mmCIF file of C-alpha atoms in Angstrom:
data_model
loop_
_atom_site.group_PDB
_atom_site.id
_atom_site.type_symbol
_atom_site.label_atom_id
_atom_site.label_comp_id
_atom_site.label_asym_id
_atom_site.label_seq_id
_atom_site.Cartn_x
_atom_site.Cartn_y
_atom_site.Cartn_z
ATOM 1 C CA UNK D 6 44.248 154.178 134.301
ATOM 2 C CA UNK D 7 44.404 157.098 136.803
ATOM 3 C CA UNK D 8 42.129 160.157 136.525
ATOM 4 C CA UNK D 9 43.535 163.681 137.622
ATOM 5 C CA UNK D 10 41.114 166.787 138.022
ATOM 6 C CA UNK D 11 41.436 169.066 134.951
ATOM 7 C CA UNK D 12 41.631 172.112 135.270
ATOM 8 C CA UNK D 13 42.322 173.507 131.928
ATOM 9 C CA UNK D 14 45.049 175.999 130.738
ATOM 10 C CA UNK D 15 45.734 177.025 134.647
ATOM 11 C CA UNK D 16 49.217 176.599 135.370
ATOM 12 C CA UNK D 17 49.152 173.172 137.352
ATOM 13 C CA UNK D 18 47.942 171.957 133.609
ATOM 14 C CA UNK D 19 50.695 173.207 132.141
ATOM 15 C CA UNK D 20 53.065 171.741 134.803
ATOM 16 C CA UNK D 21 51.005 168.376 134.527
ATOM 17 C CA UNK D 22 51.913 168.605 130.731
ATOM 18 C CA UNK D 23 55.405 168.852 130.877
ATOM 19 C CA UNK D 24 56.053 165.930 133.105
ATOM 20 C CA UNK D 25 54.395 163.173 130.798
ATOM 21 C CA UNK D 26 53.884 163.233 126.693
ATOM 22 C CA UNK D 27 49.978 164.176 125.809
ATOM 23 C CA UNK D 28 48.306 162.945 122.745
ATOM 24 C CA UNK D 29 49.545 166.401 120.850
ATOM 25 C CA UNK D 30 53.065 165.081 121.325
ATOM 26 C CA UNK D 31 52.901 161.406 119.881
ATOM 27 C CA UNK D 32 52.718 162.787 116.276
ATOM 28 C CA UNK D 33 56.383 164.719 117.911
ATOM 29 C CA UNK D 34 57.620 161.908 118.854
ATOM 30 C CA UNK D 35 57.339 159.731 115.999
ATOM 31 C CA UNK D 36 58.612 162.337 113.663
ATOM 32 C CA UNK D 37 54.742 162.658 111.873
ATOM 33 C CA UNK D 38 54.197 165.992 112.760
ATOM 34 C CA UNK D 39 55.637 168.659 110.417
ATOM 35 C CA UNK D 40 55.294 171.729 112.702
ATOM 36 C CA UNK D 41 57.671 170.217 115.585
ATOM 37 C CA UNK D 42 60.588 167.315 115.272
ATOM 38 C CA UNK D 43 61.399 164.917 118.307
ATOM 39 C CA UNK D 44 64.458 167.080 119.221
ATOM 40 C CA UNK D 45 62.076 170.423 120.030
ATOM 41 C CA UNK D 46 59.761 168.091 121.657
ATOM 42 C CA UNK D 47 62.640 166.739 123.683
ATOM 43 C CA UNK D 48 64.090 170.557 124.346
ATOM 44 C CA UNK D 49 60.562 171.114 125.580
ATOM 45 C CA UNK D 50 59.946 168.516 128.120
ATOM 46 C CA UNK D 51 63.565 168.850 129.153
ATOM 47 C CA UNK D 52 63.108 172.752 130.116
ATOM 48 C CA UNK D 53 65.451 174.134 127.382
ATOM 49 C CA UNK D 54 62.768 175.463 126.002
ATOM 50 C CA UNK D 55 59.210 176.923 126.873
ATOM 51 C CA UNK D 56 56.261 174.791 126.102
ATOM 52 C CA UNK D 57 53.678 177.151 127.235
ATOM 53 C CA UNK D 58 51.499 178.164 123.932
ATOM 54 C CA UNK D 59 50.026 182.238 124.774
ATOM 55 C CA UNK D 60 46.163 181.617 124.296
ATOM 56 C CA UNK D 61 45.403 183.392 121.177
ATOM 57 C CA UNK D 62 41.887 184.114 118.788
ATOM 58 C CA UNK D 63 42.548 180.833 116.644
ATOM 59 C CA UNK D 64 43.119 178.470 120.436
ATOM 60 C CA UNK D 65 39.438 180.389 121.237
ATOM 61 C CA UNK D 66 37.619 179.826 118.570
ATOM 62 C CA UNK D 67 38.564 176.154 118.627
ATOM 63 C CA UNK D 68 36.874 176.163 122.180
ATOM 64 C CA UNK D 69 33.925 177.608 121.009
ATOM 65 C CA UNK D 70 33.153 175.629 118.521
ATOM 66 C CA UNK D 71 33.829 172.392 120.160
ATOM 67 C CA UNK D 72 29.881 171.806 121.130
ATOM 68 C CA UNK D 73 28.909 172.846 117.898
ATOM 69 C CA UNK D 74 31.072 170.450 116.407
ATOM 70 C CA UNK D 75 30.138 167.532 118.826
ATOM 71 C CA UNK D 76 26.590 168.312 117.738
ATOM 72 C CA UNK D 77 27.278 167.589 114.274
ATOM 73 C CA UNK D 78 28.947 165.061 114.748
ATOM 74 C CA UNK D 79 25.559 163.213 116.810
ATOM 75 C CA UNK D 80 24.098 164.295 113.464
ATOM 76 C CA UNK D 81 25.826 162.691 111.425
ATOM 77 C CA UNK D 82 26.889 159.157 113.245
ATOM 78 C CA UNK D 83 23.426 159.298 115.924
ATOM 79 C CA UNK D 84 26.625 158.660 118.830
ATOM 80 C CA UNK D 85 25.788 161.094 121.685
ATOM 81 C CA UNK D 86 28.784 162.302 123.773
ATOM 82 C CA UNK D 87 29.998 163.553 126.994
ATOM 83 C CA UNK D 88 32.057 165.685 128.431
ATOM 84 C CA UNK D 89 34.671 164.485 131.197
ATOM 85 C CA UNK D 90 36.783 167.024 134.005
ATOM 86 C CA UNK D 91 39.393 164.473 134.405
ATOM 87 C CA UNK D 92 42.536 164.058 132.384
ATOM 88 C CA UNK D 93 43.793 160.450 132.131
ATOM 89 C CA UNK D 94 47.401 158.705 133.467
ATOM 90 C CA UNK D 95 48.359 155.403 132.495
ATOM 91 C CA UNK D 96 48.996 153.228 135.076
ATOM 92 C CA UNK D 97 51.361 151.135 133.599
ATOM 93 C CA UNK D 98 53.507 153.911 131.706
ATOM 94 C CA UNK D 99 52.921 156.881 134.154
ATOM 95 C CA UNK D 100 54.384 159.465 131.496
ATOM 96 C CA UNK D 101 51.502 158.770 129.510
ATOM 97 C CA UNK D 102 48.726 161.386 129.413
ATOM 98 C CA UNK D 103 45.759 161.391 127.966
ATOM 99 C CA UNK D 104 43.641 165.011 128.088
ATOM 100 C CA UNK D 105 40.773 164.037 125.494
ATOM 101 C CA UNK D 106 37.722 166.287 124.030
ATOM 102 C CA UNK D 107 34.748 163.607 124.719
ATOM 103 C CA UNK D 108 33.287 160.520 125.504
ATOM 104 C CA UNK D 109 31.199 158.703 123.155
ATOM 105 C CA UNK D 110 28.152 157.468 124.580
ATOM 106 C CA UNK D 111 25.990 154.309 123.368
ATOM 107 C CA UNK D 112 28.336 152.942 121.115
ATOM 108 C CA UNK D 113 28.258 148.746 120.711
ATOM 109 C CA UNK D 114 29.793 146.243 118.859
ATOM 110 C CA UNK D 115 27.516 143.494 116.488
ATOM 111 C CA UNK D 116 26.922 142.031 119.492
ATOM 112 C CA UNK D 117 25.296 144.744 121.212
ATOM 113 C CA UNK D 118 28.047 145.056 123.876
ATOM 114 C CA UNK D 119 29.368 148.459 125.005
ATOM 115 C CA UNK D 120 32.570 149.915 123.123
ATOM 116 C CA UNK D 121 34.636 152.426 124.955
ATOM 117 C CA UNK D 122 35.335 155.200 121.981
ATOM 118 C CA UNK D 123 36.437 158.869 122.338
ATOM 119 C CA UNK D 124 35.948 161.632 120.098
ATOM 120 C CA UNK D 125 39.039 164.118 119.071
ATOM 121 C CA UNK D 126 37.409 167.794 117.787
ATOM 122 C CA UNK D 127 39.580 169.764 115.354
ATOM 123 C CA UNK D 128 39.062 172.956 113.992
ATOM 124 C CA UNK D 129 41.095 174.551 111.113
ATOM 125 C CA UNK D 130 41.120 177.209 108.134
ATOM 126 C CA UNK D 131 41.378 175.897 104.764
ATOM 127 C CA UNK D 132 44.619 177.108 104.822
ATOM 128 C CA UNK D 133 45.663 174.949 107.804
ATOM 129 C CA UNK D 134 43.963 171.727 106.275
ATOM 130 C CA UNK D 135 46.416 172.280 103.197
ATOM 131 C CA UNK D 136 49.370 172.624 105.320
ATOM 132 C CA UNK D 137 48.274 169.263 107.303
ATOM 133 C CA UNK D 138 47.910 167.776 103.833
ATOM 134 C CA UNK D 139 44.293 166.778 105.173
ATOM 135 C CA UNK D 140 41.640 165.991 102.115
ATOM 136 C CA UNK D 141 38.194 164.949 102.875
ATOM 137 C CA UNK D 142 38.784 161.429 103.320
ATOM 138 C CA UNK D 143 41.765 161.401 104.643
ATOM 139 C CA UNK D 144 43.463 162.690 107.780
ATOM 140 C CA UNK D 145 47.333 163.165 108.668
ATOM 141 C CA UNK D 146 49.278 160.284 110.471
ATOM 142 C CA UNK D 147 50.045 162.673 113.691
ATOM 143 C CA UNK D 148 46.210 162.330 114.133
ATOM 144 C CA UNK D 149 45.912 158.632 113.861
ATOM 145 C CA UNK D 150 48.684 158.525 116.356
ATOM 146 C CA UNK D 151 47.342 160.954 118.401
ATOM 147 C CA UNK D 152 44.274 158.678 118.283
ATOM 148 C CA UNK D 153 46.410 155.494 119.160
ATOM 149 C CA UNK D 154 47.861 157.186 122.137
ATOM 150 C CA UNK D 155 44.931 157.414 123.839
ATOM 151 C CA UNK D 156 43.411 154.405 123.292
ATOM 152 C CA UNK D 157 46.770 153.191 124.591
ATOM 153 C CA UNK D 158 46.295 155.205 127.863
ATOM 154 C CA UNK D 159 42.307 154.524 128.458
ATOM 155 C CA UNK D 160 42.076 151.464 126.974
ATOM 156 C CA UNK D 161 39.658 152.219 124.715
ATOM 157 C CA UNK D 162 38.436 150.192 121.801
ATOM 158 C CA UNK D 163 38.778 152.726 119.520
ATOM 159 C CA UNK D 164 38.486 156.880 118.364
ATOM 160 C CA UNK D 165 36.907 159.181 116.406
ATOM 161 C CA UNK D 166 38.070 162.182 114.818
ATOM 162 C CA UNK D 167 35.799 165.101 113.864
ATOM 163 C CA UNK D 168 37.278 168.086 111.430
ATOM 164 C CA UNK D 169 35.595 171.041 111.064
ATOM 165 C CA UNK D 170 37.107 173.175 107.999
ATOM 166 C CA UNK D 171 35.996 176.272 108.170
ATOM 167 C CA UNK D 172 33.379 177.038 105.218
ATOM 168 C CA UNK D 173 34.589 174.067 103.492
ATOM 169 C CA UNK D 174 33.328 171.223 105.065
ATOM 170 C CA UNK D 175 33.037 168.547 107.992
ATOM 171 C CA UNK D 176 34.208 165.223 108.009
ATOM 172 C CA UNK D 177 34.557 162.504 110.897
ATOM 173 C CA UNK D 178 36.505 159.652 110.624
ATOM 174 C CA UNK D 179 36.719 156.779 112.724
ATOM 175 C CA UNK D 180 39.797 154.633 113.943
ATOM 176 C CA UNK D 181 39.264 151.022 115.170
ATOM 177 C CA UNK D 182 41.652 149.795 118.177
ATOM 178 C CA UNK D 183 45.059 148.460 116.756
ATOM 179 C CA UNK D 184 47.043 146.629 119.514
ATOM 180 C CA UNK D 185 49.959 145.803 117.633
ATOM 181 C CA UNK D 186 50.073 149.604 116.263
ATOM 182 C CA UNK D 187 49.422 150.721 119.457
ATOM 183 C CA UNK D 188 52.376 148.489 121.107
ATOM 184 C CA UNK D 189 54.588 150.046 118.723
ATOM 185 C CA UNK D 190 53.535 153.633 119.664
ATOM 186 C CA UNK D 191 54.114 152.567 123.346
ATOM 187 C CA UNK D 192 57.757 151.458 122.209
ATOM 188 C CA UNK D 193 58.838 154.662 120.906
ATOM 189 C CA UNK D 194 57.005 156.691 123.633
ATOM 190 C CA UNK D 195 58.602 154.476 126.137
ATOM 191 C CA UNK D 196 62.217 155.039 124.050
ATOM 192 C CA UNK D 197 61.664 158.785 123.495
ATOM 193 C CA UNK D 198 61.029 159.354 127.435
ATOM 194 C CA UNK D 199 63.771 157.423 128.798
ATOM 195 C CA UNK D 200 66.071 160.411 126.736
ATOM 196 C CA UNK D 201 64.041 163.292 128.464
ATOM 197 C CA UNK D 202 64.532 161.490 131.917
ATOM 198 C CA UNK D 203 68.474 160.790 131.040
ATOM 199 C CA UNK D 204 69.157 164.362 129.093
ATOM 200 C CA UNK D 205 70.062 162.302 126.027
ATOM 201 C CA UNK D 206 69.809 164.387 123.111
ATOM 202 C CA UNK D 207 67.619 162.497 120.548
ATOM 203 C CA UNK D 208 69.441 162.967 116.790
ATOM 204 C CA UNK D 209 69.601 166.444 115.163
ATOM 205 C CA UNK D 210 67.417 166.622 111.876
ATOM 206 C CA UNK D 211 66.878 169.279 108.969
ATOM 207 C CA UNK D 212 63.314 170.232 109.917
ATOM 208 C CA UNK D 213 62.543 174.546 110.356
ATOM 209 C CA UNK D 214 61.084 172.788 113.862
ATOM 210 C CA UNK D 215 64.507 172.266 115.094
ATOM 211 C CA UNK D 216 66.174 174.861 113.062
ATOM 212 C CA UNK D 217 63.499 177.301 115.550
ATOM 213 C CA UNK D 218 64.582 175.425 118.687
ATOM 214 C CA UNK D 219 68.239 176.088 118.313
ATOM 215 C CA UNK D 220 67.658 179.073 117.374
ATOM 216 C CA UNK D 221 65.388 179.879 120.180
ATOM 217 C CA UNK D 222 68.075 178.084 122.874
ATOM 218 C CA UNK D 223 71.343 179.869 121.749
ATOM 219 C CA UNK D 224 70.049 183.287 120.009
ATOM 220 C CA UNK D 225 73.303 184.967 120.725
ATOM 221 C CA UNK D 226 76.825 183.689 120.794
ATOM 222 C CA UNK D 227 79.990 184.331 122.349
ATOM 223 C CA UNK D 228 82.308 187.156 121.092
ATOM 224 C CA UNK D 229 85.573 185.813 119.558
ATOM 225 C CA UNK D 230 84.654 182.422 120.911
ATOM 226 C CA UNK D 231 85.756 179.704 118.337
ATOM 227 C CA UNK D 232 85.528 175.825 118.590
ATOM 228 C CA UNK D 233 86.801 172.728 116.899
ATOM 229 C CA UNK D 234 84.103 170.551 115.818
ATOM 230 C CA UNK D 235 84.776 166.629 116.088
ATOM 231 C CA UNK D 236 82.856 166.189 112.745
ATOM 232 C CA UNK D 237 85.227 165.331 109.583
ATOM 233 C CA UNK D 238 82.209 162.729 107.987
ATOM 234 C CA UNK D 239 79.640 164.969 108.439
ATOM 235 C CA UNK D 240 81.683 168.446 106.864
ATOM 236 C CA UNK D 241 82.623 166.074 103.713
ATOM 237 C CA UNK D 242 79.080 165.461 103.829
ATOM 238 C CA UNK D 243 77.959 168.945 104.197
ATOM 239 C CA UNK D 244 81.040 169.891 101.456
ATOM 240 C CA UNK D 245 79.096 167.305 98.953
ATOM 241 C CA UNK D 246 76.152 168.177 99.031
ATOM 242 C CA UNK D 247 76.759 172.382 99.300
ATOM 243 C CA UNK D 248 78.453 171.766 95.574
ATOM 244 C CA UNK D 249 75.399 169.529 94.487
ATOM 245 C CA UNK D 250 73.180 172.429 95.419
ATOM 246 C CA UNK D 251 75.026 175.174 93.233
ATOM 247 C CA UNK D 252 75.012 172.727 90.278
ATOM 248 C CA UNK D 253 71.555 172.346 90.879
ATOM 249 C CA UNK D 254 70.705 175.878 91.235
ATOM 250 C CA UNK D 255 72.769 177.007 88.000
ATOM 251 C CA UNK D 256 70.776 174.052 85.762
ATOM 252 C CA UNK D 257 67.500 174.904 87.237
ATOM 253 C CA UNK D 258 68.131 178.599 86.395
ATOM 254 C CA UNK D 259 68.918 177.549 82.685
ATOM 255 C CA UNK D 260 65.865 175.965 82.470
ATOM 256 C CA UNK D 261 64.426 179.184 83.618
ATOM 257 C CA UNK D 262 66.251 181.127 81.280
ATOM 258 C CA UNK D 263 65.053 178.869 78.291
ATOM 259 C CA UNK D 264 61.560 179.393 79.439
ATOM 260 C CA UNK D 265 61.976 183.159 79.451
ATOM 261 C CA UNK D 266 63.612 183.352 76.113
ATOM 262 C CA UNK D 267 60.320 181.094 74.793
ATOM 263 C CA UNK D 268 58.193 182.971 76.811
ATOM 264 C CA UNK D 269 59.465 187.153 75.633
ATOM 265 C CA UNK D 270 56.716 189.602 76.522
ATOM 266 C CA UNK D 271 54.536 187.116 77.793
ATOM 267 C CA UNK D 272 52.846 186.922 80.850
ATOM 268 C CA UNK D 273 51.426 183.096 81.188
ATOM 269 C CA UNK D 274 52.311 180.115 79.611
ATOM 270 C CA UNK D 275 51.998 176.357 80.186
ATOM 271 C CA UNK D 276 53.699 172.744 78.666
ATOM 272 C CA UNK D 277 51.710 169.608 80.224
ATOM 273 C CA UNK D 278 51.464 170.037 83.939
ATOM 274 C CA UNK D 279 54.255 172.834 83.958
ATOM 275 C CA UNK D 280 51.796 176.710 84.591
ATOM 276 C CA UNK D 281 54.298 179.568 83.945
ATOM 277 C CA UNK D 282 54.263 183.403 84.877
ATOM 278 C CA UNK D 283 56.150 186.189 84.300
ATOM 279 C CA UNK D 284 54.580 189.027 85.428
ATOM 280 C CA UNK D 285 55.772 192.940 85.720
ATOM 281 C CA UNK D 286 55.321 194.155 89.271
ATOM 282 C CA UNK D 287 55.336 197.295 90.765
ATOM 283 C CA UNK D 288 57.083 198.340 94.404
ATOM 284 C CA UNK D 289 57.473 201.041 96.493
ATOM 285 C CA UNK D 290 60.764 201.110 98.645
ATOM 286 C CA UNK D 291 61.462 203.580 101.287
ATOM 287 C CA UNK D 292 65.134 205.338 100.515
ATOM 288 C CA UNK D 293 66.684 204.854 103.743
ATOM 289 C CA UNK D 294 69.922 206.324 102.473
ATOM 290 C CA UNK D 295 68.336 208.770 101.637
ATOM 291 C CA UNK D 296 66.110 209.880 104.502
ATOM 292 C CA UNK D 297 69.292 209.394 106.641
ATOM 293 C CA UNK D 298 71.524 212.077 104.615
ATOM 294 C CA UNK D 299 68.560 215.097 104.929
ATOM 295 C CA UNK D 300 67.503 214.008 108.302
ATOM 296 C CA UNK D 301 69.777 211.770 110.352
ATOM 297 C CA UNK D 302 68.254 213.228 113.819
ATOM 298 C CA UNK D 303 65.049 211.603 112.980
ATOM 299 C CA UNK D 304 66.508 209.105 111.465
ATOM 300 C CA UNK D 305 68.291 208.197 114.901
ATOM 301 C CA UNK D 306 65.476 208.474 116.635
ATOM 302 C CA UNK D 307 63.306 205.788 114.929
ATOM 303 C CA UNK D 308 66.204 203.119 114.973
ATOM 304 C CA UNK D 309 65.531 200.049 117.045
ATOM 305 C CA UNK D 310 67.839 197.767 117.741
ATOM 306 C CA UNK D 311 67.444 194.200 117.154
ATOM 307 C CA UNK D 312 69.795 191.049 117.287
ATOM 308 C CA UNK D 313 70.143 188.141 115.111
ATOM 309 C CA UNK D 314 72.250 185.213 115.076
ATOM 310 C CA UNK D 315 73.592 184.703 110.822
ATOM 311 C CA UNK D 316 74.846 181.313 110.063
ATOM 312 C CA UNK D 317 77.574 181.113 107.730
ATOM 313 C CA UNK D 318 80.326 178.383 106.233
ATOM 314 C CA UNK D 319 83.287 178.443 104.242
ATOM 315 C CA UNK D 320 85.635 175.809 102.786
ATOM 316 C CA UNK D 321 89.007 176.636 103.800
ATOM 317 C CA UNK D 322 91.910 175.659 100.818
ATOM 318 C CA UNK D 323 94.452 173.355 102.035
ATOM 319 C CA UNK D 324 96.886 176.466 102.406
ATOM 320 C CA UNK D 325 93.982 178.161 104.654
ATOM 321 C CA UNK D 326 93.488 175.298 106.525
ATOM 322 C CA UNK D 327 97.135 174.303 107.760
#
């Protein structure tokens, strides 16, 4: 294991970063994290895209609180802990970094020997926790491999995980050293870099993670530029499942209808696990046609300008299509 000076959030981080996969990224790469797929990790450490997060009031108030959670967290397990200024580089798969939070200290087996452990800090909203799907007792897979990766690159015995909810609660959870788990982790690290270092796209999914990245790489396109697509399977595919989805929609909207005609002039109602509203709102729009008939040199003067990229399809007839 090699240790490198940390110098945190300074641009030779960030550079560090890109030219290994951190402990952030393992959840990435094993498609556990729900926020980014393997393909925008890849676009990332490839330079397609920008992996440089802008610091913001949520990324500072994680820092802040990191003592004060490491303190409860000797409260509640009696474990001191440490700080360390080094990140960590393993030795035998150099595009494996580790940049962790802290250092247990004094923790031994049964025997009384000493245990090498780390602690991982997190620190969310209530809001956040849902969309992790974290639950006291229980904490998301991209953690536990988060976790693994860094006992894979410091060769620690094992890791523990502190969550701090905001006004909810605090839990810490503790993850004993797995080599066979860890192995595998190394396998599809190993895998998923050898792609990065060859520029070979890993496989396209359906996630909004890489439905952002392309969007993000190609945001405008090329006037009257057309292409043939080598992708007959895949369209018949695409053509099956776009007619499953109208069927779909039309017999979920019947069931919707039925529900309204059961439901009149109510506002709420419920059948077993199934809560129902129906509820009268109120809006206010702003008349744009209007405001641009009486004053159109005001209105002109308030447009802005903005560019998007719309994604359409169509199924040609055989006619069309010959």
């Amino acid at each position: 294991m090699k240790k490198i000076k940390k110098i945190e959030h300074s641009q030779e981080w960030h550079t560090q970063r890109s030219k290994g996969l951190g402990g952030s990224d393992a959840g990435a790469v094993c498609g556990m994290n729900k926020y980014k797929s393997p393909y925008a990790l890849w676009c990332e450490k490839t330079g397609r895209v920008s992996c440089e997060i802008q610091d913001n009031e949520r990324m500072r108030l994680g820092r802040d609180l990191e003592d004060y959670i490491a303190g409860r967290f000797t409260e509640v397990t009696g474990l001191k802990t440490k700080k360390t200024n080094y990140s960590y580089q393993s030795d035998k798969y150099p595009f494996m970094l580790a940049n962790i939070d802290r250092w247990v200290t004094g923790a031994k087996d049964v025997n009384g020997n000493h245990k090498r452990i780390g602690l991982e800090i997190k620190t969310m909203s209530d809001f956040a926790a849902k969309n992790y799907g974290i639950e006291e007792g229980f904490i998301p897979d991209s953690y536990y491999a988060q976790c693994s990766h860094y006992m894979a690159v410091t060769e620690a015995d094992g890791w523990y995980i502190a969550i701090l909810v905001l006004g909810k609660y605090f839990d810490v959870f503790y993850i004993e050293r797995d080599d066979d788990e860890i192995e595998s982790l190394i396998d599809q690290e190993r895998y998923f870099w050898a792609k990065v270092e060859n520029d070979i796209q890993p496989p396209i999914d359906g996630s909004d993670s890489t439905k952002e990245t392309l969007n993000i790489q190609y945001p405008t396109s090329v006037e009257s530029s057309d292409i043939e697509l080598l992708r007959s399977e895949e369209v018949e595919a695409y053509r099956d499942l776009c007619e499953k989805s109208k069927e779909l929609e039309t017999a979920k909207k019947e069931y919707e209808n039925m529900f309204k005609s059961d439901m009149q002039d109510a506002e709420k109602a419920h059948c077993g696990c199934l809560q129902i509203t129906w509820k009268t709102g109120k809006s206010n729009r702003f008349d744009q046609s209007r405001f641009k008939k009486e004053h159109p040199d005001m209105y002109k003067e308030y447009m802005k300008e903005s560019e998007t990229r719309t994604f359409r399809t169509k199924f040609l007839n055989q006619e069309e299509n010959t």
